[in-house]
Amino acid sequence: MHRLAGAACLLAGILAFVPAPSRAAGADVPTASIPADASIPADKVPLVAYSGRVAGDDARTRLILDFDKRPEISVHYVANPYRILIDLPDTVFALKKDDVAARGLFSDIRYGGMAAGKSRIVLTADRPASVVASEVRKEEGGAGYRLVVDTAIVTEDAFAKLLSGQSWQDAAAVAETRPVLPGAATGDGGTFVIAVDAGHGGIDNGAQGAATGTHEKAVTLAFARELTTALNASPATKAVLTRDKDEFLSLSQRVQLARNQGANLLISVHADTLRQKDIRGATVYTISDKASDSLAANLAARENLSDEIAGMPLQGEPAEVADILIDLTRRETQAFSISLAREVVGAFEGEVKLINNPHRHAGFRVLTAPDVPSVLLELGFLSNKDDEQLLLDPAWQKKVAGLIAEAVQRYRSVVIANGG
């Protein structure tokens, strides 16, 4: 049993206010969701969280999760908003949709993969809160283990002490860095490199399809793979994925991975939802300090929440962005980004449904590389049944990927002709 300092007086009441339910007698632990693979060492096989529940009120709340193997956890805290992070080894969350729905203290509960071999549960609260007790219990007569985490509200001062007292840096926030130099992204040996960024991933599901419930992260990865194939069909270009599986990448990691590959372009792929379900069509976004319209501003605000959703501490802008050479490079890069956006819109006209005013701009954090022209492509809206059907259609994905590849080749030809 782990107790945080000063929490002993709360423990008895919290443990008493709701019983920990037991798994039905004779029920089997559902490990079938992970295929047996003798080549994977036993200590590398992911845990399976196969059931869970949340109970409590706005003063104290209990989270219970059942696992097939003993979980080892660590707890951290992040502010703005108040969040409790529970980090786990690599875990498959085989939970039903309502198993751990937010209630009690928590306005939002998310879970999923983070960095390699690591998963996370993010508990977001409207008031400062902390873990006051946690325990892993082996189930009697069963093969599973139960994690019980008890939380309660604390004062602002107590939460501030928790933050200042933890010597912790989120491993998922660390990206390789290198000096930012004008013209640094040149590819290797003259090859024109395109970084294809599948939006969202891991703990960050993104939007959800209105009809099928398909997560945006799955749509973007499938399309990113198709686009990479189309781009690599030309010997003059080399496309690389920022992520090639269902994993979380911070927004800064996506930017840095593109730069580390010497990318000449970054194309970030998304498929959002809107309350207005009749709105549909593709949109191409470039970066700007001022949004072109309210739709662009709202979309950028949602996309920029990806790190917060995963429990990432907010990071300030690196000092390098204030450098005058970087500012000049950024202006030139922005002009190239606009040129690419226009090529993509032109390729789509008459072939792919476009939203009104299909080239828009806003302050997307994933488009901030100062030396890599970047666009964010909204393929369509998962909130619209017609768009959703197309987004899930492999033939449509292949067609659109081919059109983008043609647009990139035209863009490349103009850049080379101008001495770029």
Coordinates of C-alpha atoms in Angstrom, one line a residue:
M1 CA 0.0 0.0 0.0
H2 CA 1.4 3.4 -1.0
R3 CA 0.3 6.5 0.9
L4 CA 1.2 10.1 0.1
A5 CA 2.4 12.2 3.1
G6 CA -0.4 13.7 5.1
A7 CA -3.1 11.4 3.6
A8 CA -3.6 8.9 6.4
C9 CA -6.5 10.7 7.9
L10 CA -8.4 10.5 4.6
L11 CA -7.7 6.9 3.9
A12 CA -10.2 5.2 6.1
G13 CA -13.2 7.2 4.8
I14 CA -12.2 6.7 1.2
L15 CA -11.8 3.0 1.5
A16 CA -15.2 2.8 3.1
F17 CA -17.3 4.9 0.8
V18 CA -17.4 2.4 -2.0
P19 CA -16.7 -1.4 -2.0
A20 CA -14.3 -2.7 -4.6
P21 CA -16.4 -5.0 -6.8
S22 CA -15.1 -8.5 -7.6
R23 CA -15.0 -10.2 -11.0
A24 CA -17.7 -12.8 -11.4
A25 CA -16.7 -16.2 -10.0
G26 CA -15.2 -18.5 -12.6
A27 CA -14.8 -15.7 -15.2
D28 CA -11.6 -16.0 -17.3
V29 CA -9.1 -13.2 -17.8
P30 CA -9.5 -12.2 -21.5
T31 CA -6.0 -12.5 -22.7
A32 CA -7.0 -13.7 -26.1
S33 CA -6.7 -10.1 -27.5
I34 CA -3.0 -10.5 -27.5
P35 CA -1.8 -13.2 -29.9
A36 CA 0.8 -15.6 -28.6
D37 CA 4.2 -15.0 -30.0
A38 CA 7.0 -17.2 -28.7
S39 CA 9.6 -14.6 -30.1
I40 CA 8.4 -12.0 -27.6
P41 CA 10.1 -12.3 -24.2
A42 CA 7.7 -12.8 -21.4
D43 CA 8.6 -9.5 -19.8
K44 CA 7.8 -7.7 -23.0
V45 CA 4.3 -9.0 -23.5
P46 CA 1.9 -6.1 -22.8
L47 CA -0.4 -6.1 -19.8
V48 CA -4.2 -6.4 -20.5
A49 CA -6.6 -4.1 -18.6
Y50 CA -9.8 -6.1 -19.1
S51 CA -12.3 -4.3 -16.9
G52 CA -12.7 -1.2 -14.7
R53 CA -15.0 1.0 -12.8
V54 CA -15.1 4.5 -11.3
A55 CA -17.1 5.5 -8.2
G56 CA -17.3 8.4 -5.9
D57 CA -18.3 12.0 -5.6
D58 CA -16.8 15.5 -6.1
A59 CA -14.7 15.1 -3.0
R60 CA -13.2 11.6 -3.3
T61 CA -13.2 9.1 -6.2
R62 CA -12.0 5.6 -6.6
L63 CA -10.6 4.1 -9.8
I64 CA -10.4 0.3 -10.1
L65 CA -8.8 -1.6 -13.0
D66 CA -8.4 -5.4 -13.4
F67 CA -5.3 -6.7 -15.1
D68 CA -4.1 -10.1 -16.3
K69 CA -0.7 -9.5 -14.7
R70 CA 0.6 -7.4 -11.8
P71 CA 0.9 -3.7 -12.9
E72 CA 3.7 -1.5 -11.7
I73 CA 2.6 2.1 -11.6
S74 CA 4.0 5.6 -11.0
V75 CA 2.0 8.7 -10.2
H76 CA 2.7 12.2 -11.4
Y77 CA 0.9 15.5 -11.4
V78 CA 0.5 18.3 -14.0
A79 CA -1.3 21.6 -13.6
N80 CA -3.4 23.8 -16.0
P81 CA -5.6 21.9 -15.9
Y82 CA -5.3 19.7 -12.8
R83 CA -4.3 16.2 -13.8
I84 CA -3.2 13.0 -12.2
L85 CA -1.0 10.8 -14.4
I86 CA -0.8 7.1 -13.7
D87 CA 2.0 5.6 -15.8
L88 CA 2.0 1.9 -16.6
P89 CA 4.1 -0.5 -18.6
D90 CA 2.9 -1.3 -22.1
T91 CA -0.8 -2.0 -21.7
V92 CA -3.7 -3.1 -23.9
F93 CA -6.8 -1.5 -22.7
A94 CA -9.5 -4.0 -23.5
L95 CA -12.2 -2.0 -21.7
K96 CA -15.8 -1.3 -22.7
K97 CA -16.6 2.3 -23.5
D98 CA -18.4 3.0 -20.2
D99 CA -16.1 1.0 -17.9
V100 CA -14.1 4.0 -16.7
A101 CA -16.4 6.9 -17.8
A102 CA -15.5 10.2 -16.0
R103 CA -17.5 10.9 -12.8
G104 CA -16.9 12.1 -9.3
L105 CA -13.8 14.3 -9.1
F106 CA -12.9 13.8 -12.8
S107 CA -14.3 15.7 -15.8
D108 CA -12.3 13.5 -18.2
I109 CA -10.5 10.1 -18.1
R110 CA -8.3 9.0 -20.9
Y111 CA -6.0 6.0 -21.3
G112 CA -3.7 4.6 -24.0
G113 CA -0.2 4.2 -25.3
M114 CA 2.5 6.8 -24.8
A115 CA 6.2 6.2 -25.5
A116 CA 7.6 2.8 -26.5
G117 CA 6.8 0.3 -23.8
K118 CA 4.7 2.8 -21.8
S119 CA 1.0 3.5 -21.3
R120 CA -0.8 6.2 -19.3
I121 CA -4.1 7.0 -17.6
V122 CA -4.9 10.7 -17.4
L123 CA -7.4 11.8 -14.8
T124 CA -8.4 15.5 -15.3
A125 CA -10.1 17.3 -12.5
D126 CA -11.7 20.7 -12.1
R127 CA -10.2 21.1 -8.7
P128 CA -6.8 20.2 -7.3
A129 CA -6.7 16.5 -6.4
S130 CA -4.2 13.8 -5.5
V131 CA -3.8 10.1 -5.0
V132 CA -4.2 9.3 -1.3
A133 CA -3.8 5.6 -1.5
S134 CA -3.1 2.9 -4.2
E135 CA -2.9 -0.8 -3.9
V136 CA -2.5 -3.8 -6.2
R137 CA -4.4 -6.9 -5.0
K138 CA -4.1 -10.4 -6.3
E139 CA -7.6 -11.8 -6.9
E140 CA -8.6 -14.7 -4.7
G141 CA -8.9 -17.9 -6.7
G142 CA -8.1 -16.1 -10.0
A143 CA -5.1 -15.2 -12.2
G144 CA -5.8 -11.5 -12.3
Y145 CA -4.7 -8.5 -10.3
R146 CA -6.8 -5.5 -9.2
L147 CA -5.4 -1.9 -9.1
V148 CA -7.3 0.3 -6.7
V149 CA -6.5 4.0 -6.7
D150 CA -8.2 6.4 -4.3
T151 CA -8.1 10.1 -4.9
A152 CA -9.4 13.1 -3.0
I153 CA -9.5 16.9 -3.3
V154 CA -6.6 18.8 -1.8
T155 CA -5.9 22.5 -1.3
E156 CA -4.1 24.7 -3.9
D157 CA -1.0 24.8 -1.7
A158 CA -1.0 21.0 -1.3
F159 CA -1.2 20.5 -5.0
A160 CA 1.6 23.1 -5.6
K161 CA 3.8 21.1 -3.1
L162 CA 3.1 17.9 -5.1
L163 CA 4.2 19.6 -8.3
S164 CA 7.4 21.1 -6.8
G165 CA 8.3 18.0 -4.9
Q166 CA 8.4 15.6 -7.9
S167 CA 11.6 15.2 -9.8
W168 CA 10.1 14.0 -13.0
Q169 CA 10.3 14.9 -16.7
D170 CA 7.9 13.3 -19.0
A171 CA 9.9 10.9 -21.3
A172 CA 7.3 11.4 -24.0
A173 CA 8.1 15.1 -24.1
V174 CA 11.8 14.6 -24.9
A175 CA 12.7 14.9 -28.6
E176 CA 16.1 14.9 -30.1
T177 CA 17.2 18.4 -30.9
R178 CA 19.7 19.9 -33.2
P179 CA 20.6 23.5 -34.0
V180 CA 18.1 25.4 -36.2
L181 CA 19.9 26.8 -39.2
P182 CA 18.4 28.4 -42.3
G183 CA 18.2 25.9 -45.1
A184 CA 19.0 23.0 -42.8
A185 CA 16.3 20.7 -44.2
T186 CA 17.9 19.6 -47.5
G187 CA 17.4 15.8 -47.4
D188 CA 20.1 13.4 -48.3
G189 CA 22.0 13.5 -51.5
G190 CA 19.5 15.8 -53.2
T191 CA 16.5 13.5 -52.5
F192 CA 13.3 15.4 -51.9
V193 CA 12.1 14.2 -48.5
I194 CA 8.5 14.5 -47.3
A195 CA 7.5 13.8 -43.7
V196 CA 4.0 12.4 -43.6
D197 CA 2.5 13.0 -40.1
A198 CA -0.5 10.8 -39.1
G199 CA -2.4 13.0 -36.6
H200 CA -3.1 11.8 -33.1
G201 CA -2.2 8.3 -31.9
G202 CA -1.9 6.2 -28.7
I203 CA -3.7 7.8 -25.8
D204 CA -4.9 10.6 -28.1
N205 CA -7.7 9.1 -30.2
G206 CA -8.6 12.4 -31.9
A207 CA -12.1 12.8 -33.3
Q208 CA -14.6 9.9 -33.6
G209 CA -16.8 8.9 -36.5
A210 CA -20.5 9.7 -36.1
A211 CA -21.7 6.5 -37.8
T212 CA -19.0 3.9 -37.1
G213 CA -17.2 5.2 -34.1
T214 CA -13.9 4.9 -35.9
H215 CA -11.1 6.9 -34.2
E216 CA -9.4 9.7 -36.2
K217 CA -6.0 8.2 -35.2
A218 CA -6.8 5.1 -37.2
V219 CA -8.0 7.0 -40.3
T220 CA -5.0 9.2 -40.4
L221 CA -2.5 6.4 -40.0
A222 CA -4.2 4.4 -42.8
F223 CA -4.1 7.4 -45.1
A224 CA -0.6 8.4 -44.2
R225 CA 0.6 4.9 -45.2
E226 CA -1.2 5.2 -48.5
L227 CA 0.2 8.7 -49.1
T228 CA 3.7 7.5 -48.3
T229 CA 3.3 4.7 -50.9
A230 CA 2.1 7.2 -53.5
L231 CA 5.0 9.6 -52.8
N232 CA 7.6 6.8 -52.9
A233 CA 6.4 5.7 -56.3
S234 CA 8.6 8.6 -57.7
P235 CA 12.4 8.0 -57.5
A236 CA 12.9 11.7 -57.0
T237 CA 11.1 11.7 -53.6
K238 CA 11.4 9.9 -50.3
A239 CA 8.4 9.9 -47.9
V240 CA 8.8 9.0 -44.2
L241 CA 6.2 8.6 -41.5
T242 CA 6.5 10.4 -38.2
R243 CA 4.6 7.4 -36.7
D244 CA 4.0 4.0 -38.2
K245 CA 1.9 2.5 -35.5
D246 CA -0.7 3.5 -32.8
E247 CA 1.6 5.5 -30.6
F248 CA 1.5 8.9 -29.0
L249 CA 3.9 11.6 -30.3
S250 CA 3.9 15.1 -28.8
L251 CA 3.5 18.0 -31.2
S252 CA 7.1 19.1 -30.8
Q253 CA 8.3 15.5 -31.4
R254 CA 6.4 15.5 -34.7
V255 CA 8.1 18.7 -35.8
Q256 CA 11.5 17.5 -34.7
L257 CA 11.2 14.1 -36.3
A258 CA 10.6 15.8 -39.6
R259 CA 13.5 18.1 -39.2
N260 CA 15.8 15.2 -38.1
Q261 CA 15.0 13.5 -41.3
G262 CA 16.0 16.5 -43.3
A263 CA 12.5 16.9 -44.6
N264 CA 11.8 19.4 -47.4
L265 CA 8.0 19.2 -46.6
L266 CA 5.8 18.2 -43.7
I267 CA 2.2 17.0 -44.4
S268 CA 0.1 16.5 -41.3
V269 CA -3.0 14.4 -41.9
H270 CA -6.3 14.9 -39.9
A271 CA -10.0 14.2 -40.1
D272 CA -12.0 16.4 -37.6
T273 CA -15.6 16.5 -36.4
L274 CA -17.9 19.5 -36.2
R275 CA -21.3 20.1 -34.5
Q276 CA -22.7 21.1 -37.9
K277 CA -23.0 17.7 -39.4
D278 CA -23.9 19.0 -42.9
I279 CA -20.4 20.6 -43.4
R280 CA -18.1 18.4 -45.4
G281 CA -15.1 18.5 -47.6
A282 CA -11.3 18.7 -47.5
T283 CA -9.3 21.7 -46.2
V284 CA -5.6 22.6 -46.4
Y285 CA -4.2 24.7 -43.6
T286 CA -1.0 26.7 -43.3
I287 CA 0.4 28.4 -40.2
S288 CA -0.4 32.0 -39.3
D289 CA -0.4 34.0 -36.1
K290 CA -4.0 35.1 -36.9
A291 CA -6.6 32.6 -37.9
S292 CA -8.4 33.1 -41.3
D293 CA -11.8 32.5 -39.7
S294 CA -13.5 31.0 -36.6
L295 CA -13.6 27.5 -38.0
A296 CA -9.8 27.6 -38.5
A297 CA -9.2 29.1 -35.0
N298 CA -11.4 26.5 -33.3
L299 CA -9.8 23.6 -35.2
A300 CA -6.3 24.8 -34.3
A301 CA -7.3 25.1 -30.7
R302 CA -8.5 21.5 -30.6
E303 CA -5.5 20.1 -32.5
N304 CA -3.2 22.0 -30.2
L305 CA -4.7 20.2 -27.2
S306 CA -3.2 16.9 -28.2
D307 CA -0.3 17.2 -25.7
E308 CA -2.7 18.3 -22.9
I309 CA -4.9 15.3 -23.6
A310 CA -1.9 13.0 -23.1
G311 CA -1.0 14.7 -19.8
M312 CA 2.0 16.5 -21.2
P313 CA 3.4 19.4 -19.2
L314 CA 3.0 22.6 -21.2
Q315 CA 6.3 23.7 -22.8
G316 CA 7.4 27.2 -23.6
E317 CA 8.8 28.2 -27.0
P318 CA 12.5 27.5 -27.3
A319 CA 14.8 30.5 -27.1
E320 CA 15.8 29.9 -30.8
V321 CA 12.5 31.2 -32.1
A322 CA 13.5 34.8 -31.2
D323 CA 16.6 34.7 -33.4
I324 CA 16.4 37.1 -36.3
L325 CA 17.8 34.5 -38.8
I326 CA 15.1 32.1 -37.7
D327 CA 12.5 34.7 -38.2
L328 CA 13.6 35.3 -41.7
T329 CA 13.8 31.6 -42.4
R330 CA 10.3 31.2 -41.0
R331 CA 8.9 33.9 -43.3
E332 CA 10.4 32.2 -46.4
T333 CA 9.2 28.8 -45.2
Q334 CA 5.7 30.2 -44.8
A335 CA 5.7 31.4 -48.4
F336 CA 6.7 27.9 -49.6
S337 CA 3.9 26.4 -47.4
I338 CA 1.3 28.5 -49.0
S339 CA 2.6 27.5 -52.5
L340 CA 2.2 23.8 -51.5
A341 CA -1.3 24.4 -50.1
R342 CA -2.3 26.0 -53.4
E343 CA -1.0 23.0 -55.4
V344 CA -2.9 20.6 -53.2
V345 CA -6.1 22.6 -53.5
G346 CA -5.6 22.8 -57.3
A347 CA -5.1 19.0 -57.5
F348 CA -8.4 18.4 -55.5
E349 CA -10.6 20.7 -57.6
G350 CA -13.1 18.7 -59.6
E351 CA -11.8 15.4 -58.0
V352 CA -12.3 15.7 -54.3
K353 CA -15.1 17.5 -52.4
L354 CA -13.6 20.7 -50.9
I355 CA -15.0 23.0 -48.2
N356 CA -15.7 26.6 -49.0
N357 CA -12.5 28.6 -49.1
P358 CA -10.4 25.4 -48.9
H359 CA -7.1 27.1 -48.1
R360 CA -7.2 28.5 -44.6
H361 CA -4.7 29.3 -41.9
A362 CA -4.3 29.3 -38.1
G363 CA -1.7 28.8 -35.4
F364 CA -1.2 25.0 -35.6
R365 CA 1.7 24.0 -33.3
V366 CA 2.5 21.0 -35.6
L367 CA 3.3 23.5 -38.4
T368 CA 5.9 25.5 -36.5
A369 CA 9.2 24.1 -38.0
P370 CA 11.0 27.3 -39.1
D371 CA 12.9 25.5 -41.9
V372 CA 10.3 23.0 -43.2
P373 CA 7.4 24.1 -45.3
S374 CA 4.3 22.5 -43.7
V375 CA 0.6 22.0 -44.3
L376 CA -2.1 20.4 -42.2
L377 CA -4.6 18.5 -44.4
E378 CA -8.1 17.9 -43.1
L379 CA -9.3 15.1 -45.4
G380 CA -12.9 15.6 -44.4
F381 CA -15.2 15.5 -41.4
L382 CA -15.9 12.3 -39.5
S383 CA -19.1 14.1 -38.2
N384 CA -20.5 13.9 -41.7
K385 CA -21.8 10.5 -42.8
D386 CA -20.8 11.0 -46.5
D387 CA -17.3 12.2 -45.6
E388 CA -16.9 9.4 -43.0
Q389 CA -17.8 6.8 -45.6
L390 CA -15.2 8.1 -48.0
L391 CA -12.5 8.4 -45.3
L392 CA -12.8 4.7 -44.6
D393 CA -12.8 3.7 -48.3
P394 CA -9.4 2.3 -49.4
A395 CA -10.1 3.2 -53.0
W396 CA -10.8 6.8 -52.1
Q397 CA -7.7 7.0 -49.9
K398 CA -5.6 5.7 -52.8
K399 CA -7.1 8.2 -55.2
V400 CA -6.6 11.2 -52.9
A401 CA -3.1 10.1 -52.0
G402 CA -2.2 10.0 -55.7
L403 CA -3.6 13.5 -56.2
I404 CA -1.4 14.8 -53.3
A405 CA 1.6 13.1 -54.7
E406 CA 1.1 14.8 -58.1
A407 CA 0.7 18.2 -56.3
V408 CA 4.0 17.6 -54.4
Q409 CA 5.8 16.7 -57.7
R410 CA 4.6 20.0 -59.3
Y411 CA 5.6 21.9 -56.1
R412 CA 9.0 20.3 -56.2
S413 CA 9.5 21.1 -59.9
V414 CA 8.8 24.8 -59.3
V415 CA 11.1 24.9 -56.3
I416 CA 14.0 23.3 -58.2
A417 CA 13.4 25.5 -61.2
N418 CA 13.7 28.6 -58.9
G419 CA 16.9 27.3 -57.5
G420 CA 15.5 25.9 -54.2

